[in-house]
mmCIF file of C-alpha atoms in Angstrom:
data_model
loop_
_atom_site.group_PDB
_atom_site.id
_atom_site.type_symbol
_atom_site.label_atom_id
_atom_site.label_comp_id
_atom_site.label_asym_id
_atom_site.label_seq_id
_atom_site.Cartn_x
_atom_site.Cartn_y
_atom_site.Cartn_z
ATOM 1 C CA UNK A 1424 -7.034 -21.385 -50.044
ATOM 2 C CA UNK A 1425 -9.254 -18.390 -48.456
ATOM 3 C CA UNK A 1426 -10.603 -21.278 -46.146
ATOM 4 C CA UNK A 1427 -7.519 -22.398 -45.306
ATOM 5 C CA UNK A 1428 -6.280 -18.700 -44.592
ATOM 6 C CA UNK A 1429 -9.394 -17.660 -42.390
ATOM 7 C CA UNK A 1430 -8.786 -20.995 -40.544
ATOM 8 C CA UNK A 1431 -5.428 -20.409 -39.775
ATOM 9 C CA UNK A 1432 -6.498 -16.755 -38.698
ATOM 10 C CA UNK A 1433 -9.301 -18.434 -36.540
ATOM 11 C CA UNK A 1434 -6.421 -20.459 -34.812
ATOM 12 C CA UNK A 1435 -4.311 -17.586 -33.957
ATOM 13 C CA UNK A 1436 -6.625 -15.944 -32.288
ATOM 14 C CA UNK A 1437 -7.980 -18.550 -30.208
ATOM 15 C CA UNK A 1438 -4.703 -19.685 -29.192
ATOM 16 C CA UNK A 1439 -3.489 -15.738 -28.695
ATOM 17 C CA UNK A 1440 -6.551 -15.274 -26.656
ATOM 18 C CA UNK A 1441 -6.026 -18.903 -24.332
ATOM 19 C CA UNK A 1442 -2.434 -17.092 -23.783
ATOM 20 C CA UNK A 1443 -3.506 -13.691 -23.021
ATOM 21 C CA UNK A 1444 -6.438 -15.119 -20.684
ATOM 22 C CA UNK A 1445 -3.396 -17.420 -19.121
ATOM 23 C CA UNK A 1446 -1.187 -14.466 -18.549
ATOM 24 C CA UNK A 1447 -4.130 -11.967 -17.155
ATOM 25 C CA UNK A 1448 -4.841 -15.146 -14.800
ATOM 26 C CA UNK A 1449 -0.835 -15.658 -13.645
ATOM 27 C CA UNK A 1450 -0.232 -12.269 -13.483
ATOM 28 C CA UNK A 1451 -3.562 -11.476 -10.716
ATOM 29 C CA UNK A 1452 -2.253 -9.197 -8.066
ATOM 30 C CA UNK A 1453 -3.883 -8.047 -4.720
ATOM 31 C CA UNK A 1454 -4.966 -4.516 -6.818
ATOM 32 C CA UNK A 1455 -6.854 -6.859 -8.780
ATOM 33 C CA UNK A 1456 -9.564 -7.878 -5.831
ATOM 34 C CA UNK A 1457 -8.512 -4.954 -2.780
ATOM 35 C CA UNK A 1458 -9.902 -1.526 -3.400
ATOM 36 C CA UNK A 1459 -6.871 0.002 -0.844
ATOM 37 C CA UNK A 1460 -2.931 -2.244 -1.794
ATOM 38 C CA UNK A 1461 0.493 -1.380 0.000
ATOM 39 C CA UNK A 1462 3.726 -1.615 -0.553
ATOM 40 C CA UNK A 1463 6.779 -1.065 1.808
ATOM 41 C CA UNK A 1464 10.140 -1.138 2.007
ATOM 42 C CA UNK A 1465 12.739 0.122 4.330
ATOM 43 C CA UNK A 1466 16.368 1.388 2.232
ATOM 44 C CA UNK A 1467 18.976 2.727 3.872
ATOM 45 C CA UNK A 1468 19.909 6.918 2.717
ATOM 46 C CA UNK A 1469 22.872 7.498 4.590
ATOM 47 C CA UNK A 1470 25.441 4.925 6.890
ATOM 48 C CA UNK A 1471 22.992 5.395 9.793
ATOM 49 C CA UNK A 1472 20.041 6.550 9.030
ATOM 50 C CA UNK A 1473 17.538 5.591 6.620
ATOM 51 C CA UNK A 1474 13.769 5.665 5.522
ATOM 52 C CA UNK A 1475 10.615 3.428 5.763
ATOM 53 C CA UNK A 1476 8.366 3.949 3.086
ATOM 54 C CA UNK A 1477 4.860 3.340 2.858
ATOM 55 C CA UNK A 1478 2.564 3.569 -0.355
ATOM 56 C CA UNK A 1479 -1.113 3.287 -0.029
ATOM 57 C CA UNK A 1480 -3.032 2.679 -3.996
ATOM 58 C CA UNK A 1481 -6.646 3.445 -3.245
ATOM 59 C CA UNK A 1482 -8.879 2.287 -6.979
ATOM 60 C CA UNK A 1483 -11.362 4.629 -8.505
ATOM 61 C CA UNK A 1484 -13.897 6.048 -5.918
ATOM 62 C CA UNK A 1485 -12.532 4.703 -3.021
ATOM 63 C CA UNK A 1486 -10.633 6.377 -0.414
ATOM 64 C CA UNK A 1487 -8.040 5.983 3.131
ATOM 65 C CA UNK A 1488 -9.299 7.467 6.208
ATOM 66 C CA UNK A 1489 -6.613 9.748 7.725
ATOM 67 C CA UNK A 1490 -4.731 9.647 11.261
ATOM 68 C CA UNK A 1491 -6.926 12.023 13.169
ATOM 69 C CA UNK A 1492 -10.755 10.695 12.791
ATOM 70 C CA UNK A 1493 -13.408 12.398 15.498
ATOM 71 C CA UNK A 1494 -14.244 9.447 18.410
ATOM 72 C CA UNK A 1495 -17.675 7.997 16.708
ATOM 73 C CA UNK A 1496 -15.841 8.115 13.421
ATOM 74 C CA UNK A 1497 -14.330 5.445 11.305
ATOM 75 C CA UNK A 1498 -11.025 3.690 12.304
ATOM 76 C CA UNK A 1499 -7.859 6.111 11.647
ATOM 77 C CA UNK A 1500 -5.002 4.852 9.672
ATOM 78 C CA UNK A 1501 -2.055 4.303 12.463
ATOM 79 C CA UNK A 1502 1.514 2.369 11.723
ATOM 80 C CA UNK A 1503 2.657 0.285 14.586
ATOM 81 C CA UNK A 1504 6.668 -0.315 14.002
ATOM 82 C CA UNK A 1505 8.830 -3.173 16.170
ATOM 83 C CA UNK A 1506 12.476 -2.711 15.426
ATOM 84 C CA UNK A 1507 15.099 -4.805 16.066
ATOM 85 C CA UNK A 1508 18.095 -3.938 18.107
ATOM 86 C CA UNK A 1509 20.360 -1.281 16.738
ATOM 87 C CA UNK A 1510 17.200 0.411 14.762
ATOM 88 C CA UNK A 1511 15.573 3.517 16.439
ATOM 89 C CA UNK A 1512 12.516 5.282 14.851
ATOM 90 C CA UNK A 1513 14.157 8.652 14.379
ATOM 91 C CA UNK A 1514 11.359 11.480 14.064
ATOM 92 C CA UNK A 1515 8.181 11.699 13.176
ATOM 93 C CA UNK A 1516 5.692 9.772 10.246
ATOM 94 C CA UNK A 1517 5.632 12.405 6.951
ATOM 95 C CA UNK A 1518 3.009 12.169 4.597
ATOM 96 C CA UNK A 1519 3.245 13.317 1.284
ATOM 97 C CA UNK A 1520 0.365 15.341 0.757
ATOM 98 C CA UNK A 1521 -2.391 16.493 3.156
ATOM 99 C CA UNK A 1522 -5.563 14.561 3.497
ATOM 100 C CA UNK A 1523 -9.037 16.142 2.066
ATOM 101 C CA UNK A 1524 -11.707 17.347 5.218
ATOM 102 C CA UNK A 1525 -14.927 16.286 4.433
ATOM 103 C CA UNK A 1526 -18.368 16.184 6.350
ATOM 104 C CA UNK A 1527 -19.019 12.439 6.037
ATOM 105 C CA UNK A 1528 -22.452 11.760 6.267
ATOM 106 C CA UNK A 1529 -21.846 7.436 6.865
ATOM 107 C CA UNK A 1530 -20.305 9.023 9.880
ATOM 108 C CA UNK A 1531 -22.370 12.450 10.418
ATOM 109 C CA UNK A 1532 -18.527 14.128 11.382
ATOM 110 C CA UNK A 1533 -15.840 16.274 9.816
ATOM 111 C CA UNK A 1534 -13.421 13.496 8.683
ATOM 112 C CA UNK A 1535 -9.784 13.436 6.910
ATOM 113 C CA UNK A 1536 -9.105 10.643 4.077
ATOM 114 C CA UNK A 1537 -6.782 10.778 0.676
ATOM 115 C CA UNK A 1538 -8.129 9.314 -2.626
ATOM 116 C CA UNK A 1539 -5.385 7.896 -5.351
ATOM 117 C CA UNK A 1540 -1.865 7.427 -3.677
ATOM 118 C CA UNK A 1541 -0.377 8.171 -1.204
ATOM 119 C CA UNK A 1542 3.408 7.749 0.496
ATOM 120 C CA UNK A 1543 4.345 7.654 4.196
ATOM 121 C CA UNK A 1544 7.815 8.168 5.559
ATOM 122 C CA UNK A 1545 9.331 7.230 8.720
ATOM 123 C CA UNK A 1546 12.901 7.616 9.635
ATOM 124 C CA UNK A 1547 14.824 5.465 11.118
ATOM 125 C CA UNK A 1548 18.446 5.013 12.451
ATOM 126 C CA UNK A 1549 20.903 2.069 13.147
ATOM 127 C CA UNK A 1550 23.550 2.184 15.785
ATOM 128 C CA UNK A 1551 25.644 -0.630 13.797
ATOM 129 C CA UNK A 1552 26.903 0.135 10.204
ATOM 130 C CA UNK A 1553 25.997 -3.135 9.082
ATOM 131 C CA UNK A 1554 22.551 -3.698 7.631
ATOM 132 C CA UNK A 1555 22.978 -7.393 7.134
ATOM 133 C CA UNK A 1556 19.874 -9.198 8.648
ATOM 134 C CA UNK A 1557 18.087 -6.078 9.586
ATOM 135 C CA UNK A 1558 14.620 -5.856 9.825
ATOM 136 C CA UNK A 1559 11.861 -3.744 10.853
ATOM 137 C CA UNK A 1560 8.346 -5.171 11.317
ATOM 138 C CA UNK A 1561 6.015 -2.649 10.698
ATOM 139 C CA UNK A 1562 1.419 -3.199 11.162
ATOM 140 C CA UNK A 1563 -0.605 -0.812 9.122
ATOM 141 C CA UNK A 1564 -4.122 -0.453 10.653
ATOM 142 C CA UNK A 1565 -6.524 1.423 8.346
ATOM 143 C CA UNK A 1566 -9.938 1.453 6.636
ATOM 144 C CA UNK A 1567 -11.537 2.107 3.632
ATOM 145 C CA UNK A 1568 -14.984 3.471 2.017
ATOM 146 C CA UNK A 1569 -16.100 4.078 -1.200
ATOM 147 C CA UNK A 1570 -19.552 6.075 -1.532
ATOM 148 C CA UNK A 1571 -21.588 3.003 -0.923
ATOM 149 C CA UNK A 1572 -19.516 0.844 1.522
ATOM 150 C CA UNK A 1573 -17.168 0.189 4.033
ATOM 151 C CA UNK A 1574 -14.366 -1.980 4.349
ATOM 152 C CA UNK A 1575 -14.176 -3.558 7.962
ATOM 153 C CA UNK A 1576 -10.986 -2.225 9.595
ATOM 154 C CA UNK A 1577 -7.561 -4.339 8.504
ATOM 155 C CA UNK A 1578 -4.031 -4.969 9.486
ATOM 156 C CA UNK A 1579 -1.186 -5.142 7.236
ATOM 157 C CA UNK A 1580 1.992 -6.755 8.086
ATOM 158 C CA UNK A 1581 5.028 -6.202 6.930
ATOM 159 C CA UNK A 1582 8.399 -7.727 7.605
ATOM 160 C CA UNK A 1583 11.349 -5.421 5.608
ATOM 161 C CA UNK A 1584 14.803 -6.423 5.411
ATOM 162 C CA UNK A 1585 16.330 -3.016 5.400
ATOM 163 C CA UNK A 1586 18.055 -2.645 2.437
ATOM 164 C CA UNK A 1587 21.509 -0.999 1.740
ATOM 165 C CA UNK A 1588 22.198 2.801 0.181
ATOM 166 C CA UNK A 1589 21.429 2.572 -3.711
#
């Protein structure tokens, strides 16, 4: 009966472990493989105006360059928007918290990058009321190090349907 028991037990766990090594595998996401992941999306806050909103997830150790970098030094982070009509950028690109200055020596210059997270805001405004088929196409240009390497420089692409006041 203790045979039986431990064999049962056995069974479980193999078949618990198959599952959970399924799920892990199904449930892979880009933070998974990319030491620097976005997300966006574009949500109305009033009847004309609303916000884009940009989240950069940088993993342990690694970090964003900022938007200012010195000429010989790595690629700034810059957003590139194309609205349709009836959406006008209104203002200027926040950031939620300031970047760190460092001396980098990869790049032997005083350079600006944020480590963790970090959120991006640009206002917008639409001359119609109705957000129905909206969208704003926005390109993300930015690089990454960690203290050993260097991402090359990438583009991001994103395509938001502006989405009505919560």
């Amino acid at each position: 009966n203790k045979m039986k028991h431990n064999l049962i037990i056995f069974l479980l766990s193999a078949i618990l472990s198959i599952a959970g090594g399924k799920a892990q595998h199904f449930g892979a996401n880009e933070s998974d493989t990319k030491p620097i992941t976005w997300r966006a999306n574009a949500r109305m806050i009033s009847n004309t105006e609303g916000v884009i909103t940009f989240t950069a997830t940088m993993a342990e150790g690694w970090h964003l360059y900022g938007m200012q970098m010195p000429p010989d030094g790595p690629k700034p982070t810059r957003f590139t928007f194309e609205t349709n009509t009836g959406v006008v950028l209104n203002g200027k690109l926040s950031v939620d918290k300031a970047p760190i200055k460092k001396h980098d020596s990869l790049y032997n210059s005083e350079v600006e990058y944020w480590e963790g997270s970090v959120v991006f805001k640009q206002p917008f405004k639409i001359s119609n009321q109705d957000v129905q088929g909206l969208r704003i196409k926005c390109y993300v240009d930015f690089m990454g190090c960690n203290d050993a390497t260097c991402l090359p420089p990438e583009r991001k692409t994103f395509n938001l349907r502006i989405l009505p006041k919560r």
